[in-house]
Structures are given as C-alpha cells and as structure tokens.
PDB file of C-alpha atoms in Angstrom:
ATOM      1  CA  MET E   1      41.207  62.710  50.785  1.00 69.00           C
ATOM      2  CA  ASN E   2      39.192  64.135  53.631  1.00 77.00           C
ATOM      3  CA  CYS E   3      38.793  63.047  57.210  1.00 79.00           C
ATOM      4  CA  PRO E   4      35.761  60.910  57.650  1.00 74.00           C
ATOM      5  CA  LYS E   5      34.917  62.637  60.972  1.00 77.00           C
ATOM      6  CA  CYS E   6      35.554  66.366  60.574  1.00 80.00           C
ATOM      7  CA  GLY E   7      35.789  66.548  56.805  1.00 77.00           C
ATOM      8  CA  LYS E   8      39.002  68.439  56.663  1.00 80.00           C
ATOM      9  CA  ALA E   9      41.646  67.428  54.173  1.00 80.00           C
ATOM     10  CA  VAL E  10      44.393  65.085  55.298  1.00 75.00           C
ATOM     11  CA  GLY E  11      47.376  63.558  53.568  1.00 76.00           C
ATOM     12  CA  ASP E  12      47.120  60.313  51.674  1.00 70.00           C
ATOM     13  CA  HIS E  13      49.609  58.748  54.215  1.00 70.00           C
ATOM     14  CA  ASP E  14      48.289  60.275  57.589  1.00 73.00           C
ATOM     15  CA  ALA E  15      47.535  57.769  60.174  1.00 73.00           C
ATOM     16  CA  ILE E  16      45.852  60.438  62.223  1.00 77.00           C
ATOM     17  CA  CYS E  17      43.684  63.437  61.245  1.00 80.00           C
ATOM     18  CA  PRO E  18      45.803  66.595  62.241  1.00 79.00           C
ATOM     19  CA  ASN E  19      42.597  68.516  62.985  1.00 82.00           C
ATOM     20  CA  CYS E  20      40.529  66.244  65.028  1.00 81.00           C
ATOM     21  CA  GLY E  21      42.791  63.399  65.981  1.00 75.00           C
ATOM     22  CA  THR E  22      40.599  60.743  64.430  1.00 75.00           C
ATOM     23  CA  GLU E  23      42.466  57.549  63.474  1.00 75.00           C
ATOM     24  CA  LEU E  24      42.512  57.228  59.778  1.00 69.00           C
ATOM     25  CA  PHE E  25      42.503  54.082  57.601  1.00 59.00           C
ATOM     26  CA  ILE E  26      45.863  53.021  56.504  1.00 56.00           C
ATOM     27  CA  ASP E  27      44.468  51.907  53.066  1.00 57.00           C
ATOM     28  CA  THR E  28      43.631  55.509  52.323  1.00 57.00           C
ATOM     29  CA  ALA E  29      42.606  54.453  48.811  1.00 60.00           C
ATOM     30  CA  LEU E  30      40.021  52.077  50.345  1.00 58.00           C
ATOM     31  CA  ALA E  31      38.859  54.674  52.863  1.00 57.00           C
ATOM     32  CA  ASP E  32      38.218  57.163  50.060  1.00 60.00           C
ATOM     33  CA  LYS E  33      36.110  54.599  48.268  1.00 61.00           C
ATOM     34  CA  ILE E  34      34.127  54.104  51.417  1.00 57.00           C
ATOM     35  CA  PHE E  35      33.399  57.589  52.683  1.00 55.00           C
ATOM     36  CA  ASN E  36      33.117  59.074  49.261  1.00 58.00           C
ATOM     37  CA  LYS E  37      30.475  56.440  48.605  1.00 51.00           C
ATOM     38  CA  SER E  38      32.135  55.711  45.266  1.00 49.00           C
ATOM     39  CA  SER E  39      29.883  53.784  42.962  1.00 49.00           C
ATOM     40  CA  ALA E  40      32.867  51.668  41.823  1.00 49.00           C
ATOM     41  CA  PRO E  41      32.778  48.040  43.136  1.00 53.00           C
ATOM     42  CA  LEU E  42      35.189  47.327  46.062  1.00 48.00           C
ATOM     43  CA  ILE E  43      36.273  43.934  44.309  1.00 50.00           C
ATOM     44  CA  GLU E  44      36.783  43.867  40.681  1.00 52.00           C
ATOM     45  CA  GLU E  45      34.013  41.939  39.390  1.00 50.00           C
ATOM     46  CA  SER E  46      34.115  39.844  36.387  1.00 54.00           C
ATOM     47  CA  PRO E  47      32.015  41.199  33.598  1.00 54.00           C
ATOM     48  CA  GLU E  48      28.795  39.336  33.379  1.00 57.00           C
ATOM     49  CA  LYS E  49      28.534  36.858  30.746  1.00 57.00           C
ATOM     50  CA  VAL E  50      26.421  38.100  27.740  1.00 58.00           C
ATOM     51  CA  LYS E  51      23.630  35.602  26.922  1.00 62.00           C
ATOM     52  CA  LYS E  52      23.783  34.764  23.331  1.00 63.00           C
ATOM     53  CA  PRO E  53      20.450  35.031  21.498  1.00 66.00           C
ATOM     54  CA  ARG E  54      18.940  31.605  20.867  1.00 69.00           C
ATOM     55  CA  LYS E  55      19.546  30.449  17.421  1.00 65.00           C
ATOM     56  CA  LEU E  56      16.415  29.807  15.613  1.00 62.00           C
ATOM     57  CA  PRO E  57      16.358  26.361  13.570  1.00 65.00           C
ATOM     58  CA  ASP E  58      17.128  26.757   9.863  1.00 67.00           C
ATOM     59  CA  LEU E  59      13.640  26.208   8.483  1.00 69.00           C
ATOM     60  CA  LYS E  60      14.777  25.964   5.035  1.00 70.00           C
ATOM     61  CA  LYS E  61      17.145  23.253   6.136  1.00 69.00           C
ATOM     62  CA  HIS E  62      14.609  21.185   7.895  1.00 68.00           C
ATOM     63  CA  LEU E  63      12.011  21.772   5.050  1.00 73.00           C
ATOM     64  CA  LYS E  64      14.497  20.504   2.583  1.00 72.00           C
ATOM     65  CA  PHE E  65      15.054  17.357   4.606  1.00 70.00           C
ATOM     66  CA  ILE E  66      11.229  16.770   5.016  1.00 76.00           C
ATOM     67  CA  VAL E  67      10.793  17.113   1.210  1.00 74.00           C
ATOM     68  CA  ILE E  68      13.705  14.711   0.485  1.00 76.00           C
ATOM     69  CA  ALA E  69      12.438  12.186   3.106  1.00 75.00           C
ATOM     70  CA  ALA E  70       8.796  12.425   1.624  1.00 75.00           C
ATOM     71  CA  ALA E  71      10.299  12.096  -1.776  1.00 74.00           C
ATOM     72  CA  VAL E  72      12.139   8.898  -0.883  1.00 72.00           C
ATOM     73  CA  ILE E  73       8.960   7.389   0.821  1.00 74.00           C
ATOM     74  CA  LEU E  74       6.827   8.164  -2.308  1.00 66.00           C
ATOM     75  CA  VAL E  75       9.496   6.400  -4.431  1.00 63.00           C
ATOM     76  CA  ILE E  76       9.415   3.345  -2.384  1.00 62.00           C
ATOM     77  CA  ALA E  77       5.675   3.212  -2.301  1.00 54.00           C
ATOM     78  CA  ILE E  78       5.458   3.661  -5.959  1.00 52.00           C
ATOM     79  CA  ALA E  79       7.986   0.848  -6.487  1.00 44.00           C
ATOM     80  CA  VAL E  80       6.137  -1.438  -4.193  1.00 39.00           C
ATOM     81  CA  ILE E  81       2.745  -0.743  -6.125  1.00 42.00           C
ATOM     82  CA  ILE E  82       4.560  -1.386  -9.410  1.00 40.00           C
ATOM     83  CA  ILE E  83       6.011  -4.748  -8.129  1.00 44.00           C
ATOM     84  CA  VAL E  84       2.711  -5.835  -6.719  1.00 45.00           C
ATOM     85  CA  SER E  85       0.856  -4.955  -9.741  1.00 45.00           C
ATOM     86  CA  ILE E  86       3.321  -6.766 -12.052  1.00 44.00           C
ATOM     87  CA  ALA E  87       3.206  -9.780  -9.947  1.00 47.00           C
ATOM     88  CA  SER E  88      -0.608  -9.750  -9.834  1.00 50.00           C
ATOM     89  CA  ASN E  89      -0.925  -9.337 -13.500  1.00 83.00           C
ATOM     90  CA  LYS E  90       1.672 -11.848 -14.511  1.00 92.00           C
ATOM     91  CA  GLY E  91      -0.862 -14.861 -14.493  1.00 95.00           C
ATOM     92  CA  GLU E  92      -3.285 -12.762 -16.499  1.00 95.00           C
ATOM     93  CA  LYS E  93      -0.719 -11.851 -19.215  1.00 95.00           C
ATOM     94  CA  ILE E  94       0.410 -15.502 -19.426  1.00 95.00           C
ATOM     95  CA  ALA E  95      -3.200 -16.586 -20.096  1.00 96.00           C
ATOM     96  CA  GLN E  96      -3.804 -13.902 -22.644  1.00 95.00           C
ATOM     97  CA  LYS E  97      -0.590 -14.826 -24.571  1.00 96.00           C
ATOM     98  CA  THR E  98      -1.363 -18.604 -24.221  1.00 96.00           C
ATOM     99  CA  SER E  99      -4.800 -17.964 -25.670  1.00 96.00           C
ATOM    100  CA  ASP E 100      -3.175 -16.790 -28.726  1.00 96.00           C
ATOM    101  CA  PHE E 101      -2.144 -20.374 -29.340  1.00 97.00           C
ATOM    102  CA  ILE E 102      -5.648 -21.839 -29.069  1.00 97.00           C
ATOM    103  CA  GLY E 103      -5.952 -24.572 -31.819  1.00 96.00           C
ATOM    104  CA  ALA E 104      -2.159 -25.163 -31.941  1.00 96.00           C
ATOM    105  CA  ASP E 105      -0.104 -27.815 -30.649  1.00 97.00           C
ATOM    106  CA  PHE E 106       0.749 -27.226 -26.863  1.00 96.00           C
ATOM    107  CA  ASP E 107       4.489 -28.480 -27.050  1.00 95.00           C
ATOM    108  CA  VAL E 108       5.089 -26.154 -29.890  1.00 94.00           C
ATOM    109  CA  ALA E 109       3.256 -23.288 -28.176  1.00 95.00           C
ATOM    110  CA  GLU E 110       5.130 -23.725 -24.900  1.00 94.00           C
ATOM    111  CA  LYS E 111       8.342 -23.067 -26.431  1.00 93.00           C
ATOM    112  CA  LYS E 112       7.047 -19.724 -27.448  1.00 92.00           C
ATOM    113  CA  LEU E 113       5.632 -18.774 -24.033  1.00 92.00           C
ATOM    114  CA  ASP E 114       7.622 -17.335 -21.198  1.00 85.00           C
ATOM    115  CA  ALA E 115       5.947 -19.660 -18.637  1.00 90.00           C
ATOM    116  CA  LYS E 116       6.719 -22.937 -17.028  1.00 91.00           C
ATOM    117  CA  PHE E 117       3.649 -25.286 -17.426  1.00 96.00           C
ATOM    118  CA  LYS E 118       3.421 -28.628 -15.430  1.00 95.00           C
ATOM    119  CA  GLU E 119       0.992 -31.511 -15.547  1.00 95.00           C
ATOM    120  CA  GLU E 120      -0.271 -31.161 -12.084  1.00 95.00           C
ATOM    121  CA  SER E 121      -0.668 -28.350  -9.610  1.00 95.00           C
ATOM    122  CA  ALA E 122       1.252 -28.285  -6.194  1.00 94.00           C
ATOM    123  CA  TYR E 123      -2.117 -27.549  -4.552  1.00 96.00           C
ATOM    124  CA  ARG E 124      -4.535 -30.472  -4.292  1.00 93.00           C
ATOM    125  CA  GLY E 125      -7.299 -27.876  -3.658  1.00 90.00           C
ATOM    126  CA  LEU E 126      -6.799 -26.487  -7.103  1.00 93.00           C
ATOM    127  CA  THR E 127      -6.878 -29.994  -8.768  1.00 92.00           C
ATOM    128  CA  ASN E 128     -10.131 -30.915  -6.749  1.00 91.00           C
ATOM    129  CA  VAL E 129     -12.047 -27.961  -8.261  1.00 89.00           C
ATOM    130  CA  ILE E 130     -10.709 -27.363 -11.810  1.00 92.00           C
ATOM    131  CA  ASP E 131     -10.261 -29.759 -14.493  1.00 94.00           C
ATOM    132  CA  TYR E 132      -7.112 -29.069 -16.675  1.00 97.00           C
ATOM    133  CA  ASP E 133      -4.285 -30.837 -18.532  1.00 97.00           C
ATOM    134  CA  ARG E 134      -1.356 -28.469 -18.029  1.00 97.00           C
ATOM    135  CA  VAL E 135      -1.027 -25.563 -15.390  1.00 97.00           C
ATOM    136  CA  ALA E 136       1.358 -22.719 -14.669  1.00 96.00           C
ATOM    137  CA  GLU E 137       0.805 -21.017 -11.127  1.00 96.00           C
ATOM    138  CA  SER E 138       2.220 -18.451  -8.906  1.00 95.00           C
ATOM    139  CA  ASP E 139       4.888 -19.132  -6.306  1.00 93.00           C
ATOM    140  CA  GLY E 140       2.830 -17.594  -3.531  1.00 94.00           C
ATOM    141  CA  SER E 141      -0.266 -19.135  -2.129  1.00 95.00           C
ATOM    142  CA  VAL E 142      -3.484 -18.100  -0.255  1.00 95.00           C
ATOM    143  CA  LYS E 143      -6.118 -19.547   1.941  1.00 93.00           C
ATOM    144  CA  VAL E 144      -9.583 -19.371   0.438  1.00 91.00           C
ATOM    145  CA  ASP E 145     -12.278 -20.815   2.764  1.00 88.00           C
ATOM    146  CA  GLY E 146      -9.633 -22.872   4.588  1.00 90.00           C
ATOM    147  CA  VAL E 147      -8.275 -24.451   1.350  1.00 93.00           C
ATOM    148  CA  THR E 148      -4.843 -23.485   0.099  1.00 95.00           C
ATOM    149  CA  TYR E 149      -4.584 -22.303  -3.498  1.00 96.00           C
ATOM    150  CA  PRO E 150      -2.075 -20.451  -5.512  1.00 96.00           C
ATOM    151  CA  GLU E 151      -2.417 -16.779  -5.854  1.00 96.00           C
ATOM    152  CA  TRP E 152      -3.193 -17.451  -9.436  1.00 97.00           C
ATOM    153  CA  ALA E 153      -3.210 -20.136 -11.852  1.00 96.00           C
ATOM    154  CA  VAL E 154      -3.240 -20.540 -15.676  1.00 97.00           C
ATOM    155  CA  LEU E 155      -5.042 -23.838 -16.594  1.00 97.00           C
ATOM    156  CA  VAL E 156      -4.941 -25.262 -20.062  1.00 97.00           C
ATOM    157  CA  LYS E 157      -7.315 -27.883 -21.588  1.00 98.00           C
ATOM    158  CA  LEU E 158      -5.901 -30.019 -24.492  1.00 97.00           C
ATOM    159  CA  ASP E 159      -7.705 -32.272 -27.096  1.00 97.00           C
ATOM    160  CA  ASP E 160      -6.773 -35.898 -27.793  1.00 96.00           C
ATOM    161  CA  GLU E 161      -4.226 -34.649 -30.187  1.00 96.00           C
ATOM    162  CA  GLY E 162      -2.457 -32.266 -27.704  1.00 96.00           C
ATOM    163  CA  ARG E 163      -3.710 -29.077 -29.144  1.00 97.00           C
ATOM    164  CA  ILE E 164      -4.943 -26.206 -27.021  1.00 97.00           C
ATOM    165  CA  VAL E 165      -8.702 -26.151 -26.660  1.00 98.00           C
ATOM    166  CA  THR E 166      -9.272 -23.589 -23.812  1.00 98.00           C
ATOM    167  CA  VAL E 167      -7.008 -21.428 -21.422  1.00 98.00           C
ATOM    168  CA  LYS E 168      -8.540 -20.528 -18.025  1.00 97.00           C
ATOM    169  CA  TYR E 169      -7.060 -17.952 -15.853  1.00 98.00           C
ATOM    170  CA  ALA E 170      -8.109 -18.041 -12.054  1.00 96.00           C
ATOM    171  CA  ASP E 171      -7.216 -15.150  -9.476  1.00 97.00           C
ATOM    172  CA  PHE E 172      -7.680 -16.773  -6.125  1.00 95.00           C
ATOM    173  CA  GLU E 173      -5.983 -13.758  -4.454  1.00 94.00           C
ATOM    174  CA  SER E 174      -9.252 -11.769  -5.261  1.00 92.00           C
ATOM    175  CA  ILE E 175     -11.473 -13.914  -3.190  1.00 92.00           C
ATOM    176  CA  LYS E 176      -9.158 -14.868  -0.313  1.00 91.00           C
ATOM    177  CA  SER E 177     -10.939 -12.410   2.077  1.00 86.00           C
ATOM    178  CA  ASP E 178     -14.249 -13.658   1.200  1.00 89.00           C
ATOM    179  CA  ILE E 179     -15.118 -16.384  -1.314  1.00 90.00           C
ATOM    180  CA  LYS E 180     -18.654 -14.926  -1.807  1.00 92.00           C
ATOM    181  CA  GLY E 181     -17.125 -12.017  -3.702  1.00 93.00           C
ATOM    182  CA  TYR E 182     -18.752  -8.568  -3.922  1.00 95.00           C
ATOM    183  CA  LYS E 183     -21.687  -7.314  -2.069  1.00 95.00           C
ATOM    184  CA  LYS E 184     -24.674  -6.299  -4.135  1.00 96.00           C
ATOM    185  CA  GLU E 185     -28.225  -4.853  -3.420  1.00 94.00           C
ATOM    186  CA  HIS E 186     -30.004  -7.574  -5.440  1.00 94.00           C
ATOM    187  CA  ILE E 187     -29.321 -10.132  -8.030  1.00 94.00           C
ATOM    188  CA  VAL E 188     -27.586  -8.832 -11.243  1.00 96.00           C
ATOM    189  CA  ASN E 189     -29.635  -8.744 -14.455  1.00 95.00           C
ATOM    190  CA  LEU E 190     -28.086  -8.015 -17.744  1.00 97.00           C
ATOM    191  CA  ASP E 191     -31.277  -8.578 -19.876  1.00 96.00           C
ATOM    192  CA  LYS E 192     -31.324  -5.022 -20.892  1.00 95.00           C
ATOM    193  CA  PHE E 193     -28.090  -5.394 -22.909  1.00 97.00           C
ATOM    194  CA  ASN E 194     -28.533  -6.645 -26.574  1.00 96.00           C
ATOM    195  CA  VAL E 195     -26.024  -8.917 -28.307  1.00 96.00           C
ATOM    196  CA  GLY E 196     -23.255  -6.837 -29.642  1.00 96.00           C
ATOM    197  CA  SER E 197     -23.142  -4.443 -26.717  1.00 96.00           C
ATOM    198  CA  SER E 198     -19.667  -3.316 -25.834  1.00 95.00           C
ATOM    199  CA  ARG E 199     -17.729  -4.922 -23.150  1.00 94.00           C
ATOM    200  CA  SER E 200     -16.872  -1.428 -21.538  1.00 94.00           C
ATOM    201  CA  THR E 201     -20.739  -0.805 -21.200  1.00 96.00           C
ATOM    202  CA  VAL E 202     -21.521  -4.158 -19.729  1.00 97.00           C
ATOM    203  CA  GLU E 203     -18.623  -3.841 -17.353  1.00 96.00           C
ATOM    204  CA  LYS E 204     -19.594  -0.368 -16.149  1.00 95.00           C
ATOM    205  CA  GLU E 205     -22.863  -2.026 -15.191  1.00 95.00           C
ATOM    206  CA  LEU E 206     -21.343  -4.850 -13.436  1.00 96.00           C
ATOM    207  CA  ASP E 207     -19.083  -2.594 -11.395  1.00 95.00           C
ATOM    208  CA  MET E 208     -16.834  -5.574 -10.066  1.00 95.00           C
ATOM    209  CA  ASP E 209     -13.634  -7.303 -11.128  1.00 95.00           C
ATOM    210  CA  TYR E 210     -13.973 -10.893 -12.382  1.00 96.00           C
ATOM    211  CA  TYR E 211     -12.627 -13.899 -10.480  1.00 95.00           C
ATOM    212  CA  SER E 212     -11.587 -15.776 -13.661  1.00 96.00           C
ATOM    213  CA  VAL E 213     -11.749 -15.905 -17.414  1.00 97.00           C
ATOM    214  CA  THR E 214     -11.927 -18.634 -19.843  1.00 98.00           C
ATOM    215  CA  TYR E 215     -10.578 -18.124 -23.376  1.00 98.00           C
ATOM    216  CA  SER E 216     -11.684 -20.345 -26.343  1.00 97.00           C
ATOM    217  CA  LYS E 217     -11.973 -20.242 -30.147  1.00 96.00           C
ATOM    218  CA  ASP E 218     -15.230 -18.553 -29.692  1.00 96.00           C
ATOM    219  CA  GLY E 219     -14.317 -15.724 -27.351  1.00 97.00           C
ATOM    220  CA  ALA E 220     -13.811 -15.256 -23.515  1.00 97.00           C
ATOM    221  CA  ALA E 221     -16.130 -16.072 -20.549  1.00 98.00           C
ATOM    222  CA  TYR E 222     -15.553 -13.900 -17.745  1.00 98.00           C
ATOM    223  CA  VAL E 223     -16.712 -15.293 -14.231  1.00 97.00           C
ATOM    224  CA  TYR E 224     -17.770 -12.834 -11.274  1.00 97.00           C
ATOM    225  CA  ARG E 225     -18.501 -13.826  -7.625  1.00 96.00           C
ATOM    226  CA  TYR E 226     -21.080 -11.788  -5.716  1.00 96.00           C
ATOM    227  CA  TRP E 227     -23.787 -11.989  -3.003  1.00 96.00           C
ATOM    228  CA  TYR E 228     -26.975 -10.160  -1.878  1.00 96.00           C
ATOM    229  CA  GLU E 229     -29.515 -10.636   0.681  1.00 94.00           C
ATOM    230  CA  ASN E 230     -32.659 -12.339  -0.500  1.00 91.00           C
ATOM    231  CA  ASP E 231     -36.305 -11.616   0.574  1.00 90.00           C
ATOM    232  CA  SER E 232     -35.745 -13.810   3.809  1.00 90.00           C
ATOM    233  CA  GLY E 233     -32.652 -11.778   4.745  1.00 90.00           C
ATOM    234  CA  ASP E 234     -30.415 -14.770   4.010  1.00 92.00           C
ATOM    235  CA  VAL E 235     -27.083 -14.555   2.238  1.00 93.00           C
ATOM    236  CA  GLN E 236     -27.281 -15.591  -1.397  1.00 95.00           C
ATOM    237  CA  PRO E 237     -24.049 -16.153  -3.234  1.00 95.00           C
ATOM    238  CA  VAL E 238     -24.014 -16.045  -6.948  1.00 96.00           C
ATOM    239  CA  VAL E 239     -21.612 -16.988  -9.656  1.00 96.00           C
ATOM    240  CA  LEU E 240     -22.006 -14.916 -12.802  1.00 97.00           C
ATOM    241  CA  THR E 241     -20.706 -15.707 -16.119  1.00 98.00           C
ATOM    242  CA  VAL E 242     -20.689 -13.184 -18.848  1.00 98.00           C
ATOM    243  CA  ASN E 243     -19.721 -14.149 -22.463  1.00 98.00           C
ATOM    244  CA  PHE E 244     -17.943 -11.956 -25.108  1.00 98.00           C
ATOM    245  CA  ASP E 245     -16.864 -12.864 -28.534  1.00 97.00           C
ATOM    246  CA  ASN E 246     -13.336 -12.368 -29.956  1.00 95.00           C
ATOM    247  CA  ASP E 247     -14.217  -8.699 -30.791  1.00 94.00           C
ATOM    248  CA  GLY E 248     -15.092  -8.003 -27.195  1.00 94.00           C
ATOM    249  CA  ASP E 249     -18.810  -7.714 -27.955  1.00 97.00           C
ATOM    250  CA  TYR E 250     -21.302  -8.972 -25.437  1.00 97.00           C
ATOM    251  CA  GLN E 251     -23.054 -12.291 -26.234  1.00 97.00           C
ATOM    252  CA  SER E 252     -24.876 -13.716 -23.185  1.00 97.00           C
ATOM    253  CA  TYR E 253     -24.770 -14.372 -19.419  1.00 97.00           C
ATOM    254  CA  SER E 254     -25.750 -16.901 -17.022  1.00 97.00           C
ATOM    255  CA  SER E 255     -26.070 -16.859 -13.107  1.00 96.00           C
ATOM    256  CA  VAL E 256     -25.703 -19.829 -10.791  1.00 95.00           C
ATOM    257  CA  LEU E 257     -27.074 -19.449  -7.319  1.00 93.00           C
ATOM    258  CA  LEU E 258     -25.114 -21.340  -4.747  1.00 90.00           C
ATOM    259  CA  TYR E 259     -26.788 -22.988  -1.758  1.00 82.00           C
ATOM    260  CA  HIS E 260     -25.501 -24.424   1.462  1.00 64.00           C
ATOM    261  CA  GLN E 261     -24.727 -28.225   1.082  1.00 52.00           C
ATOM    262  CA  PHE E 262     -26.059 -28.914   4.536  1.00 41.00           C
ATOM    263  CA  MET E 263     -29.434 -27.337   5.781  1.00 37.00           C
TER     264      MET E 263
END
C-alpha cells in the first residue's frame, strides 16, 4: 500500500510512514480501500432482491370458467322455462284429452284421464262466474281484478244422464295483469273471412292468445279478451268468440262489448 500523505510505499503492518512520519491506519486493508477509492463497498451488502415479473392471469383458465358458468346458467334457465311451460300447458292438455270423451259417460271417461276432477272448485270466484258440473284446477292461484281464481281450470258440463256435453278450459293466468286483455287500435272485424277459412289464417289476423276455449260435439269456441279506445277516448273492453268446426275450419265470430256497471 502507499502512504496517504506522501504516496510512498509502506509496509502492510507499518504504523508510521518511514518516509514522512505520518501515522498510518492500523487496518491497512481498510485504509487501502479508502485512499485508493475502491469501488468495492465497505460493508458487504446483501444482494438486492430481484423483482419477479408479475404473473399474468391465465386467460384460458378464466375463459373456461366463464364458459362453464354461462352454460350452467343457460341450462338452469332452459329447465325453468320447460317447467313453467309444462305447468302452464297442463290444464290445456287435460281439456283436450277430456274433449275426446264428449258424449261419453263421465265416470267411465274419468278413469282414463290423468286428472283429478271434483264437484266444486276451491275458489268461490270461479263458481260465481262459470257454470259447471265437474272441475279440475291448478294448485296455484292468481288475483284477477281483486278476485282469487286458480291459474287454470278445466270445467265439464254433463247432461241429465251424466254424459259429457262440453269441456271448457280457462286460463286465468293470462289475464291476471289486466282483465281487459290485449290492447288493439280498433274493434276486431273478421267479416273478411269466409266459412271454411283455416284457423291459422284467422289466428294470424287476431294476433293474440285466447283466454279460454270450449269444446263441444260441433267443434271449439275460442274466447279472446281485448280493448281499444272508442271515438270518445274511452276504454272499450271486448270479449271476442271465434268458432271453428272439428276440422279446425273457421265458422263464425261474435263480439260482446263490456260496459261499466255503474255510470
């Protein structure tokens, strides 16, 4: 090493410079590091922690999870739709099957039907508005204009000998939000249809679902509910009945305008 003052070479263990008399560091290794301005650190430093690169999310894994979750939700939604559809069509299917026994003894027919009929409805509102001898109805109920009805009902009329005369299906669920039914721009007129027109053609013109249907030996009468604003701007409710024969061909129609009981 060299003396820090005169720069002459000195021994590693010299306490005083033999050339200029300057007192030297005892720790000559430390002095060498200081006066030679070594770039090496005085204290051994721990190596700086290396930052690991941020791991990006596994997009494929997340996408797979999203697809699976969406598929599960879709399956559940479809299942709910199917269940609701089956439940809502149950009454109509019972009515159609029961109509196949029109003219037959009810007791005999009932044994072949997958439905439980009774002599009186559980809902007084239904009994007050529809005449029937036997009824099968849904387990659930709805409020229509403040009155409780079953969601649907199948009502059977019998003759004096207990034979089936008519079978009526009523869908109260369809009018629970508004007893007036569908909104139309004007009164529905079916005069342009001739007897024998197809049911599909007439239904396309109607563009609404029926509220009830009554089956008889002559065919089926479909009942629709709708309303429109008359010339005075008042709401005019209408009950429309459209008759088809057993082949599904159009026969006739009739409209009944409903008015407020109290004016």
